[in-house]
């Protein structure tokens, strides 16, 4: 799948100048645009997409509707977009989950090699390990110590079975021997609610989903997965600093259109999302949430997909994670 995408978009990048004059995008959009978010409301992907949708609505003069279609590790929402007309009016929000699902599932309700056209990578962000303060876990080292000394004693809410948080924690487990009790959820929002309520001890989740709760003291942040600290929570150490040298996992969020969407329409959506996330007001909001704005071309996103597959495939195979 990824090799095909990379080859396709190497050529696509060269055609972008021609796409500006293409009539396919001249009147786009002339009706509401729908963005499918394949996880539950309240998580980081939902917050990001609603902010972008607001900016696009203002820019286009057409409603941009966010649809949350959670389930089956994001494949239900992805299938909805894969089957939509290739006209740019139905888009998919996805991140590294698109790569992970292609590795994890034996069968998908869409052709992973041909179903989607990359539009833009909007942001990158750390995953952050947080606990309910009542657990008594003070820092990342004590979290690892308890998970090693008392296997399965820590319950960890997963924002999606087989998602980046699951894979990242398995990479932690492979490096340290720490074992926790995974509790899968349909998204970051529901997982966070249960950690806040004390029903679950911890979650590893996109930083932007829990920034406000950490600042308010409702959740205790132990460490971020990236090699760098987040400016949104600068006092939270990296896992490499906190006891796991060399560890680094960076998550991302982007947007896709159904395969066959006219190149000029893809180029217009790319330019306009780039414009929205680049405004000082929106950039400041995203950075305050914990995102790092990236942007870039469809070809850049295709290269990201190709590059991450090998690393995650190895971790998944070692952990024996499989979805059906």
CSV table of C-alpha atoms in Angstrom, one decimal, residues 52-299:
chain,number,residue,atom,x,y,z
A,52,UNK,CA,-10.2,23.2,11.4
A,53,UNK,CA,-13.8,22.8,10.3
A,54,UNK,CA,-14.7,26.1,11.8
A,55,UNK,CA,-11.8,27.8,9.9
A,56,UNK,CA,-12.8,26.1,6.6
A,57,UNK,CA,-16.4,27.1,7.0
A,58,UNK,CA,-15.4,30.7,7.4
A,59,UNK,CA,-13.0,30.5,4.5
A,60,UNK,CA,-15.4,28.6,2.1
A,61,UNK,CA,-18.7,30.1,3.0
A,62,UNK,CA,-20.0,26.5,3.2
A,63,UNK,CA,-20.7,24.3,6.2
A,64,UNK,CA,-18.0,21.8,7.1
A,65,UNK,CA,-19.7,19.1,9.1
A,66,UNK,CA,-17.7,16.8,11.5
A,67,UNK,CA,-19.1,13.3,11.7
A,68,UNK,CA,-17.8,11.0,14.5
A,69,UNK,CA,-18.0,7.3,13.4
A,70,UNK,CA,-16.2,5.3,16.0
A,71,UNK,CA,-15.5,1.6,16.1
A,72,UNK,CA,-13.3,-1.2,14.9
A,73,UNK,CA,-10.1,0.8,15.5
A,74,UNK,CA,-11.2,3.5,13.1
A,75,UNK,CA,-12.0,1.2,10.2
A,76,UNK,CA,-15.8,1.9,10.2
A,77,UNK,CA,-15.2,5.6,9.6
A,78,UNK,CA,-12.5,4.9,7.0
A,79,UNK,CA,-14.8,2.6,5.2
A,80,UNK,CA,-17.4,5.3,5.0
A,81,UNK,CA,-15.0,7.6,3.3
A,82,UNK,CA,-13.6,4.9,1.0
A,83,UNK,CA,-17.1,4.3,-0.4
A,84,UNK,CA,-17.9,8.0,-0.8
A,85,UNK,CA,-17.9,9.8,-4.2
A,86,UNK,CA,-14.4,11.0,-5.1
A,87,UNK,CA,-15.3,14.7,-5.3
A,88,UNK,CA,-13.7,16.2,-2.2
A,89,UNK,CA,-17.0,16.6,-0.3
A,90,UNK,CA,-16.2,13.7,2.1
A,91,UNK,CA,-12.9,13.7,3.9
A,92,UNK,CA,-11.2,11.4,6.4
A,93,UNK,CA,-9.3,12.5,9.5
A,94,UNK,CA,-6.6,9.9,10.2
A,95,UNK,CA,-3.1,9.5,11.6
A,96,UNK,CA,-0.7,6.7,12.0
A,97,UNK,CA,-3.8,4.5,12.6
A,98,UNK,CA,-4.1,4.2,8.8
A,99,UNK,CA,-0.8,2.5,8.8
A,100,UNK,CA,-1.4,0.4,11.9
A,101,UNK,CA,-4.7,-0.9,10.6
A,102,UNK,CA,-3.1,-2.0,7.4
A,103,UNK,CA,-0.7,-4.1,9.5
A,104,UNK,CA,-3.1,-5.3,12.2
A,105,UNK,CA,-6.1,-6.4,10.3
A,106,UNK,CA,-6.2,-9.5,8.1
A,107,UNK,CA,-9.1,-8.0,6.2
A,108,UNK,CA,-10.4,-4.5,5.9
A,109,UNK,CA,-13.7,-3.3,4.4
A,110,UNK,CA,-11.7,-1.3,1.9
A,111,UNK,CA,-8.6,-1.7,-0.3
A,112,UNK,CA,-5.9,-0.2,1.8
A,113,UNK,CA,-3.6,0.1,-1.2
A,114,UNK,CA,-6.1,2.1,-3.3
A,115,UNK,CA,-8.8,3.6,-1.1
A,116,UNK,CA,-7.4,7.0,-0.1
A,117,UNK,CA,-5.6,10.0,-1.5
A,118,UNK,CA,-3.4,11.9,1.0
A,119,UNK,CA,-4.3,15.5,1.4
A,120,UNK,CA,-2.2,17.0,4.3
A,121,UNK,CA,-0.5,16.2,7.6
A,122,UNK,CA,-1.9,18.9,9.8
A,123,UNK,CA,0.0,18.4,13.1
A,124,UNK,CA,2.3,16.2,15.1
A,125,UNK,CA,2.1,15.6,18.8
A,126,UNK,CA,3.4,13.5,21.7
A,127,UNK,CA,1.5,10.7,23.4
A,128,UNK,CA,1.4,11.4,27.2
A,129,UNK,CA,1.1,8.9,30.0
A,130,UNK,CA,-1.3,10.2,32.7
A,131,UNK,CA,-2.6,8.6,35.9
A,132,UNK,CA,-5.4,9.4,38.3
A,133,UNK,CA,-3.6,11.1,41.3
A,134,UNK,CA,-5.3,8.7,43.7
A,135,UNK,CA,-3.2,5.8,42.3
A,136,UNK,CA,-0.3,7.1,44.3
A,137,UNK,CA,2.0,6.8,41.2
A,138,UNK,CA,4.3,9.8,41.4
A,139,UNK,CA,6.4,9.5,38.3
A,140,UNK,CA,7.3,7.4,35.3
A,141,UNK,CA,10.0,5.4,37.2
A,142,UNK,CA,7.5,4.4,39.9
A,143,UNK,CA,4.9,3.5,37.2
A,144,UNK,CA,7.4,1.1,35.5
A,145,UNK,CA,8.5,-0.3,38.9
A,146,UNK,CA,4.9,-1.1,39.9
A,147,UNK,CA,4.1,-2.6,36.4
A,148,UNK,CA,7.2,-4.8,36.7
A,149,UNK,CA,6.8,-5.9,40.3
A,150,UNK,CA,3.0,-6.3,40.2
A,151,UNK,CA,2.2,-7.3,36.5
A,152,UNK,CA,-1.3,-6.4,35.4
A,153,UNK,CA,-2.0,-4.4,38.6
A,154,UNK,CA,-2.2,-1.1,36.7
A,155,UNK,CA,-5.3,-0.7,34.4
A,156,UNK,CA,-4.5,1.3,31.3
A,157,UNK,CA,-7.3,2.8,29.1
A,158,UNK,CA,-6.4,2.5,25.4
A,159,UNK,CA,-7.9,5.1,23.1
A,160,UNK,CA,-8.5,2.4,20.5
A,161,UNK,CA,-7.3,-1.2,20.5
A,162,UNK,CA,-4.3,-1.5,18.3
A,163,UNK,CA,-3.9,2.3,18.0
A,164,UNK,CA,-0.6,4.2,18.5
A,165,UNK,CA,-1.0,4.3,22.3
A,166,UNK,CA,-1.3,0.5,22.3
A,167,UNK,CA,1.7,0.0,20.1
A,168,UNK,CA,3.8,2.6,21.9
A,169,UNK,CA,3.1,1.0,25.3
A,170,UNK,CA,4.0,-2.4,23.8
A,171,UNK,CA,7.3,-0.8,22.8
A,172,UNK,CA,7.7,0.4,26.4
A,173,UNK,CA,6.9,-3.1,27.6
A,174,UNK,CA,9.4,-4.7,25.2
A,175,UNK,CA,12.1,-2.3,26.5
A,176,UNK,CA,11.3,-2.6,30.2
A,177,UNK,CA,9.3,-5.8,31.0
A,178,UNK,CA,6.5,-3.6,32.4
A,179,UNK,CA,3.0,-5.3,32.1
A,180,UNK,CA,-0.3,-3.6,32.5
A,181,UNK,CA,-4.0,-4.5,32.1
A,182,UNK,CA,-5.2,-3.0,28.8
A,183,UNK,CA,-8.8,-1.7,28.7
A,184,UNK,CA,-9.8,-0.7,25.1
A,185,UNK,CA,-12.1,2.3,24.5
A,186,UNK,CA,-13.7,3.7,21.3
A,187,UNK,CA,-11.6,6.9,21.6
A,188,UNK,CA,-9.6,9.2,23.8
A,189,UNK,CA,-12.7,11.0,25.2
A,190,UNK,CA,-14.3,7.9,26.9
A,191,UNK,CA,-10.9,6.7,28.1
A,192,UNK,CA,-10.1,10.0,29.7
A,193,UNK,CA,-13.6,10.2,31.4
A,194,UNK,CA,-12.9,6.8,33.1
A,195,UNK,CA,-9.4,7.8,34.3
A,196,UNK,CA,-10.8,11.0,35.7
A,197,UNK,CA,-13.5,9.0,37.6
A,198,UNK,CA,-11.0,6.6,38.9
A,199,UNK,CA,-12.5,3.6,37.1
A,200,UNK,CA,-9.2,3.1,35.3
A,201,UNK,CA,-5.8,3.9,36.6
A,202,UNK,CA,-4.1,5.4,33.6
A,203,UNK,CA,-4.1,6.2,29.9
A,204,UNK,CA,-1.5,6.8,27.2
A,205,UNK,CA,-3.1,9.3,25.0
A,206,UNK,CA,-2.5,12.2,22.6
A,207,UNK,CA,-1.3,15.1,24.8
A,208,UNK,CA,-3.9,17.6,23.4
A,209,UNK,CA,-6.7,15.4,24.7
A,210,UNK,CA,-5.8,15.9,28.4
A,211,UNK,CA,-3.8,19.2,28.6
A,212,UNK,CA,-6.5,21.0,30.5
A,213,UNK,CA,-7.0,18.1,32.9
A,214,UNK,CA,-3.3,18.0,33.7
A,215,UNK,CA,-3.1,21.8,34.2
A,216,UNK,CA,-6.1,21.5,36.6
A,217,UNK,CA,-4.5,18.8,38.6
A,218,UNK,CA,-7.2,16.3,37.8
A,219,UNK,CA,-4.7,14.0,36.1
A,220,UNK,CA,-1.0,13.5,36.9
A,221,UNK,CA,1.3,13.5,33.8
A,222,UNK,CA,4.2,11.2,34.1
A,223,UNK,CA,6.0,11.5,30.7
A,224,UNK,CA,5.7,12.2,27.0
A,225,UNK,CA,6.7,9.7,24.3
A,226,UNK,CA,8.5,12.2,22.0
A,227,UNK,CA,12.2,13.0,22.1
A,228,UNK,CA,11.2,16.6,23.0
A,229,UNK,CA,9.1,18.1,25.7
A,230,UNK,CA,5.8,19.8,24.8
A,231,UNK,CA,5.6,23.6,25.1
A,232,UNK,CA,2.0,23.1,26.3
A,233,UNK,CA,3.3,21.1,29.4
A,234,UNK,CA,7.0,22.0,29.6
A,235,UNK,CA,7.5,20.5,33.0
A,236,UNK,CA,6.5,17.0,31.9
A,237,UNK,CA,9.7,15.0,31.1
A,238,UNK,CA,10.2,12.8,28.1
A,239,UNK,CA,10.3,9.1,28.6
A,240,UNK,CA,13.9,9.2,27.6
A,241,UNK,CA,14.6,11.7,30.4
A,242,UNK,CA,12.5,9.8,32.9
A,243,UNK,CA,14.0,6.3,32.7
A,244,UNK,CA,13.8,5.0,29.1
A,245,UNK,CA,16.8,6.2,27.2
A,246,UNK,CA,16.4,6.5,23.4
A,247,UNK,CA,12.6,6.0,23.4
A,248,UNK,CA,10.7,8.2,21.0
A,249,UNK,CA,7.2,7.9,19.4
A,250,UNK,CA,5.6,10.8,17.6
A,251,UNK,CA,1.9,10.8,16.7
A,252,UNK,CA,0.3,12.8,13.9
A,253,UNK,CA,-3.1,13.8,12.5
A,254,UNK,CA,-3.9,14.4,8.9
A,255,UNK,CA,-6.6,14.4,6.2
A,256,UNK,CA,-7.4,12.1,3.3
A,257,UNK,CA,-9.9,12.1,0.4
A,258,UNK,CA,-11.3,9.1,-1.5
A,259,UNK,CA,-9.0,7.8,-4.2
A,260,UNK,CA,-9.7,9.4,-7.6
A,261,UNK,CA,-10.5,12.8,-6.2
A,262,UNK,CA,-9.4,15.4,-8.8
A,263,UNK,CA,-5.9,16.6,-8.2
A,264,UNK,CA,-7.0,20.2,-8.3
A,265,UNK,CA,-9.6,19.6,-5.6
A,266,UNK,CA,-7.0,17.9,-3.4
A,267,UNK,CA,-4.6,20.8,-4.0
A,268,UNK,CA,-7.3,23.3,-3.0
A,269,UNK,CA,-8.2,21.5,0.2
A,270,UNK,CA,-4.5,21.2,1.0
A,271,UNK,CA,-3.9,24.9,0.5
A,272,UNK,CA,-7.0,25.9,2.5
A,273,UNK,CA,-6.3,23.6,5.5
A,274,UNK,CA,-2.7,24.9,5.4
A,275,UNK,CA,-4.0,28.5,5.5
A,276,UNK,CA,-6.3,27.7,8.4
A,277,UNK,CA,-3.7,26.0,10.6
A,278,UNK,CA,-1.2,28.7,9.8
A,279,UNK,CA,-3.2,31.7,11.0
A,280,UNK,CA,-1.7,33.1,14.2
A,281,UNK,CA,-4.9,32.5,16.2
A,282,UNK,CA,-5.5,28.9,15.2
A,283,UNK,CA,-1.8,28.0,15.5
A,284,UNK,CA,-1.7,29.5,19.0
A,285,UNK,CA,-4.8,27.4,20.0
A,286,UNK,CA,-3.3,24.2,18.6
A,287,UNK,CA,0.0,24.8,20.3
A,288,UNK,CA,-1.7,25.6,23.6
A,289,UNK,CA,-3.5,22.2,23.3
A,290,UNK,CA,-0.2,20.4,22.7
A,291,UNK,CA,-0.1,20.1,18.9
A,292,UNK,CA,2.8,21.1,16.8
A,293,UNK,CA,1.6,22.5,13.4
A,294,UNK,CA,3.3,20.9,10.4
A,295,UNK,CA,1.3,21.1,7.2
A,296,UNK,CA,3.1,20.2,3.9
A,297,UNK,CA,2.1,18.7,0.6
A,298,UNK,CA,0.2,15.5,-0.2
A,299,UNK,CA,3.6,13.9,-1.2
